[in-house]
Short mmCIF file of C-alpha atoms in Angstrom, two decimals:
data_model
loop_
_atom_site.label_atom_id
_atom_site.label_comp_id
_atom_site.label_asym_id
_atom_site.label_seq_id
_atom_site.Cartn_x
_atom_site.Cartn_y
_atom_site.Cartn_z
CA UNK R 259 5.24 20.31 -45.20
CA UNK R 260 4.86 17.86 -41.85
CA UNK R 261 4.62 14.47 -42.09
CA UNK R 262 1.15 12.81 -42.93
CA UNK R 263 -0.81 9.51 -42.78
CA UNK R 264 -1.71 8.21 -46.19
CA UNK R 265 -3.13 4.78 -47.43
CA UNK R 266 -0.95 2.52 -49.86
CA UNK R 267 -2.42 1.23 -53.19
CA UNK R 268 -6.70 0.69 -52.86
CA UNK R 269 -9.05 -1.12 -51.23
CA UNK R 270 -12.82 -2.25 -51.43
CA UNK R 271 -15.61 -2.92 -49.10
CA UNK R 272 -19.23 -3.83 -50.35
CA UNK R 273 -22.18 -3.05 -47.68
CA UNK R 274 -25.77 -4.19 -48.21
CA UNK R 275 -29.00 -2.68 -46.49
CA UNK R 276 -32.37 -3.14 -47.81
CA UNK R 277 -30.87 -4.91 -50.98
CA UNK R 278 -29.44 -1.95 -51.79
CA UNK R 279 -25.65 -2.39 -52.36
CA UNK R 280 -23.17 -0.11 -51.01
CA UNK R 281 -19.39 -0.96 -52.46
CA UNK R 282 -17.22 1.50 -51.18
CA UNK R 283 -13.59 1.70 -53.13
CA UNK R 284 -10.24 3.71 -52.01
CA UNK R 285 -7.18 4.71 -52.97
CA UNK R 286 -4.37 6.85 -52.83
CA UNK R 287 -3.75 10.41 -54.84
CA UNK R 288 -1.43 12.71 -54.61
CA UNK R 289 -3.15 14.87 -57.17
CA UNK R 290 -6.40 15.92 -57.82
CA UNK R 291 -5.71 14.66 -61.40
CA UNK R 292 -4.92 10.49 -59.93
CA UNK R 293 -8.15 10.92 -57.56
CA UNK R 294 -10.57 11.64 -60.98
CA UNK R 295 -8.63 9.02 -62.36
CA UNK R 296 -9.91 6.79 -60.14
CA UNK R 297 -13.12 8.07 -60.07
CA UNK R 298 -14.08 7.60 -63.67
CA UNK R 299 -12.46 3.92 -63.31
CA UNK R 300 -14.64 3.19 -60.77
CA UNK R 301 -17.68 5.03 -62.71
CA UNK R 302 -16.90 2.91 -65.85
CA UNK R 303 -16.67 -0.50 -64.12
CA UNK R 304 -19.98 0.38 -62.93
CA UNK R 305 -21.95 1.84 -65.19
CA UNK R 306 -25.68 0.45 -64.78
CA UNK R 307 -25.13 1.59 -61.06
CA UNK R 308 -27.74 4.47 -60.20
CA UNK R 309 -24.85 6.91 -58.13
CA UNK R 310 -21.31 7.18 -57.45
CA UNK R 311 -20.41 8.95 -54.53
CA UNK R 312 -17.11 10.77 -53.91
CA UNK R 313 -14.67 12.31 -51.92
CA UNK R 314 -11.16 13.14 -51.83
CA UNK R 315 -9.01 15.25 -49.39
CA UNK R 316 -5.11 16.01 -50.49
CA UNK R 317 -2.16 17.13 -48.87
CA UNK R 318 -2.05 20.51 -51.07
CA UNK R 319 -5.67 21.29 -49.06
CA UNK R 320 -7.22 20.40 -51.56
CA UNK R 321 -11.41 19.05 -50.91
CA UNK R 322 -13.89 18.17 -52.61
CA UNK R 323 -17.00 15.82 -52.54
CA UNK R 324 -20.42 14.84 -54.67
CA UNK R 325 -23.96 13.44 -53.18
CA UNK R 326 -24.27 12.29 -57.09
CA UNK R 327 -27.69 12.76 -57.44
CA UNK R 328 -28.59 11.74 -53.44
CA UNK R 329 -30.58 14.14 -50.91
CA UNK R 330 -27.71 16.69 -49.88
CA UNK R 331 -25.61 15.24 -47.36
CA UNK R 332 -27.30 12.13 -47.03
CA UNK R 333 -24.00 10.57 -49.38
CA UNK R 334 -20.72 13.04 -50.25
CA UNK R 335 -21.01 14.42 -46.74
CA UNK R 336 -20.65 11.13 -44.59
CA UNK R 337 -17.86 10.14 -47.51
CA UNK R 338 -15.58 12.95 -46.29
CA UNK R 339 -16.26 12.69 -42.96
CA UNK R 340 -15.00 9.27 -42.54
CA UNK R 341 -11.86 10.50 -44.65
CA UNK R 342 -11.35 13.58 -42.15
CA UNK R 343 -11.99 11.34 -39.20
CA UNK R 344 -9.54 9.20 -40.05
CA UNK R 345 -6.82 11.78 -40.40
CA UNK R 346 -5.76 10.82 -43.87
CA UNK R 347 -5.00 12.75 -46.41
CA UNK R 348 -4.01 12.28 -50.42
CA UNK R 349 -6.89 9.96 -50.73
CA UNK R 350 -9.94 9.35 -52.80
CA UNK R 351 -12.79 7.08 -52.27
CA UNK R 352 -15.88 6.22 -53.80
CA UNK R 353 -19.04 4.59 -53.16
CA UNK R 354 -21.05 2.99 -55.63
CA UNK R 355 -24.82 2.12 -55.25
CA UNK R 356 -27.04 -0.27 -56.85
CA UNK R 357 -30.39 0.91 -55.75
CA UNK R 358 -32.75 -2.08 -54.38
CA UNK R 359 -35.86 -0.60 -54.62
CA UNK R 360 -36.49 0.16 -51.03
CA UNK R 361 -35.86 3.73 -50.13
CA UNK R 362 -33.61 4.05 -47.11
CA UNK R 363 -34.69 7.60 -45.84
CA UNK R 364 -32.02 10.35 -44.93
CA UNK R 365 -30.81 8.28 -41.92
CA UNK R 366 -30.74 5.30 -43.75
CA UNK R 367 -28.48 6.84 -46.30
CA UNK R 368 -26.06 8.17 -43.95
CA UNK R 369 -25.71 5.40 -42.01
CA UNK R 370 -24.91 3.22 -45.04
CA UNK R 371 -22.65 5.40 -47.15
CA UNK R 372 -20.77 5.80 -43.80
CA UNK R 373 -20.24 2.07 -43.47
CA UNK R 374 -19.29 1.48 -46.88
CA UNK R 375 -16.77 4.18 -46.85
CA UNK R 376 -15.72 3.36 -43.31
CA UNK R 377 -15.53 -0.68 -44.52
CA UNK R 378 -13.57 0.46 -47.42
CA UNK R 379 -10.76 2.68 -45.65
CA UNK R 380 -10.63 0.02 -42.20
CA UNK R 381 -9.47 -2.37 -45.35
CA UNK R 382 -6.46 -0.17 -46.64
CA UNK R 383 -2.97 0.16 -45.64
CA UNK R 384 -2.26 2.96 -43.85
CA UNK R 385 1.41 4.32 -44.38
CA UNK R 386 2.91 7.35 -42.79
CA UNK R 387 4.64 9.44 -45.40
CA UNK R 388 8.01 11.75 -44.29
CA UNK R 389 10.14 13.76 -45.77
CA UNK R 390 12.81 11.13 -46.43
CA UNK R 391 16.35 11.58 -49.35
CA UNK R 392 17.09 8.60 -51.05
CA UNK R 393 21.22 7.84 -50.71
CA UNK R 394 23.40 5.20 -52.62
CA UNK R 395 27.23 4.64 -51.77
CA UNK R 396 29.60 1.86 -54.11
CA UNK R 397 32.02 0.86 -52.22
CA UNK R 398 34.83 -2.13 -52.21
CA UNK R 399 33.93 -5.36 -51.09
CA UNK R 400 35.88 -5.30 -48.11
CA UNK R 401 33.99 -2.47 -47.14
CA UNK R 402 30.59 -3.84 -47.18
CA UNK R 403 29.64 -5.14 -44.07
CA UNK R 404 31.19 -2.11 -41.13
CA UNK R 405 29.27 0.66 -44.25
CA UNK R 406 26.20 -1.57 -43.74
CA UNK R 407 26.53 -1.27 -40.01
CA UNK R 408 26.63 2.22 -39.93
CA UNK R 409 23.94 2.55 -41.85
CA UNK R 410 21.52 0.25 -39.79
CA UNK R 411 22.61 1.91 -36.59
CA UNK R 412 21.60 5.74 -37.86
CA UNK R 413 18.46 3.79 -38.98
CA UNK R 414 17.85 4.05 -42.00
CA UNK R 415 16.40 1.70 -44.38
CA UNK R 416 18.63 -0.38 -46.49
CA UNK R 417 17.54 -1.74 -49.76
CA UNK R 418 19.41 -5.35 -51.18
CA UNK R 419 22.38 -4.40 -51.87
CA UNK R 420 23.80 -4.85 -55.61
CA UNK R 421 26.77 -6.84 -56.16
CA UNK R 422 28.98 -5.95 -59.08
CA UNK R 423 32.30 -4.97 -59.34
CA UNK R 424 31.95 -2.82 -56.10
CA UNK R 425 28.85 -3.22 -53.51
CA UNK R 426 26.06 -0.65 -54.57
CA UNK R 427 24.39 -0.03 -51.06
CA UNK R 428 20.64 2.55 -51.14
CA UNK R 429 18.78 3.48 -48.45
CA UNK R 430 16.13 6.07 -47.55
CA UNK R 431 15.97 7.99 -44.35
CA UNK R 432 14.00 10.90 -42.82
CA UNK R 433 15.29 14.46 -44.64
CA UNK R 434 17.86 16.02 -42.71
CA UNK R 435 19.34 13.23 -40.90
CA UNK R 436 21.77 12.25 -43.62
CA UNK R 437 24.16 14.47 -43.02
CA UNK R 438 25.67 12.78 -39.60
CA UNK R 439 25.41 9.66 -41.32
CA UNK R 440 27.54 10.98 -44.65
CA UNK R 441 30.39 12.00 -42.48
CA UNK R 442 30.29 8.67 -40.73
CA UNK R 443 30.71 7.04 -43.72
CA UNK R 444 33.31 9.34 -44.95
CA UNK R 445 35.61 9.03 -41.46
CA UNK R 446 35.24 5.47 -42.27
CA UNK R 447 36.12 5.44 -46.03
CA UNK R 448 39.25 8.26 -44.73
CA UNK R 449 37.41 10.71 -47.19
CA UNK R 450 36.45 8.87 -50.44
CA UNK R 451 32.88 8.22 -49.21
CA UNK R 452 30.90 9.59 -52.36
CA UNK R 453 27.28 9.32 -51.83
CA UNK R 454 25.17 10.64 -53.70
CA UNK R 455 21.40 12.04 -52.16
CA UNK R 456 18.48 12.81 -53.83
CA UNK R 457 16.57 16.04 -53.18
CA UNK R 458 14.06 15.69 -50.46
CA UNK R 459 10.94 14.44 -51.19
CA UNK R 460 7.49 12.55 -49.95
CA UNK R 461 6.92 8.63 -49.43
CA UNK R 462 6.59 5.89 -46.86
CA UNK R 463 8.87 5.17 -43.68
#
């Protein structure tokens, strides 16, 4: 699977026109399970609202998007655009309107459910997410600072370090590249390098 642009954590934008308010809210999902999740928390922390608007896109290719009760798409439509636009993926977001007794046309709808979701996702963190192995290496304190080194030059990224009776050293760094730096580390140890590397698997670098 290549490499993809996600957002980190969620985010909120609120968008008036015609006193009708337009609150869009985002986050990240991995799984179509974590975006409904979010969707019926946002759906219960508004419930005297008259619609709540979705969309979500993930990674797997996985789509999907609601008007919620709007003119068809005048509201789920505009949602996923601004998602697709963007060139995210894994992401869900929602926006919730409290109608302000003005009706706002088919136009007038688009325009503001894009803003709100556009607000909403300009607000987030975006985060590229790699295929990246998580290492760890003990080794004496002597040791410590030329392992470190090597580390930072093959550029990786180093966690704090844990000081015990040996120094515990983690970092995380693209899939596939560890394997130059493991032998590096074992020339340098003369052999008793003994990292260990997780499988391969998604998340920011």
């Amino acid at each position: 699977m290549p490499d993809y642009r996600t957002i980190r954590g969620t985010a909120c934008y609120t968008y008036e026109e015609k006193r009708s308010r337009f609150i869009g809210a985002v986050s990240f999902a991995d799984t179509e399970q974590a975006a409904l999740g979010f969707l019926n928390r946002v759906r219960a922390a508004n419930r005297t609202a008259r619609h709540n608007v979705y969309a979500y896109v993930l990674q797997s290719g996985r789509v999907r998007y609601s008007d919620d009760g709007e003119p068809a798409k005048t509201a789920g439509t505009p949602v996923l655009e601004v998602i697709q636009h963007a060139g995210v993926s894994d992401v869900v977001l929602v926006v919730t309107r409290y109608f302000g007794g003005i009706l706002l046309g088919t136009g007038g709808l688009v325009r503001a459910y894009t803003a709100a979701a556009s607000g909403a996702l300009a607000a987030a963190e975006l985060v590229q997410m790699r295929s990246v192995v998580d290492c760890a290496l003990a080794v004496p304190y002597a040791q410590y600072e030329p392992v470190r080194r090597l580390i930072e030059q093959a550029g990786a990224r180093l966690e704090e370090p844990e000081f015990a009776d040996k120094v515990t050293l983690r970092w995380r760094q693209p899939a596939g590249e560890e394997g130059a730096l493991c032998a590096a580390l074992d020339e340098a140890l003369r052999g008793a390098a003994a990292v260990t590397v997780t499988p391969p698997h998604f998340a920011p670098f």
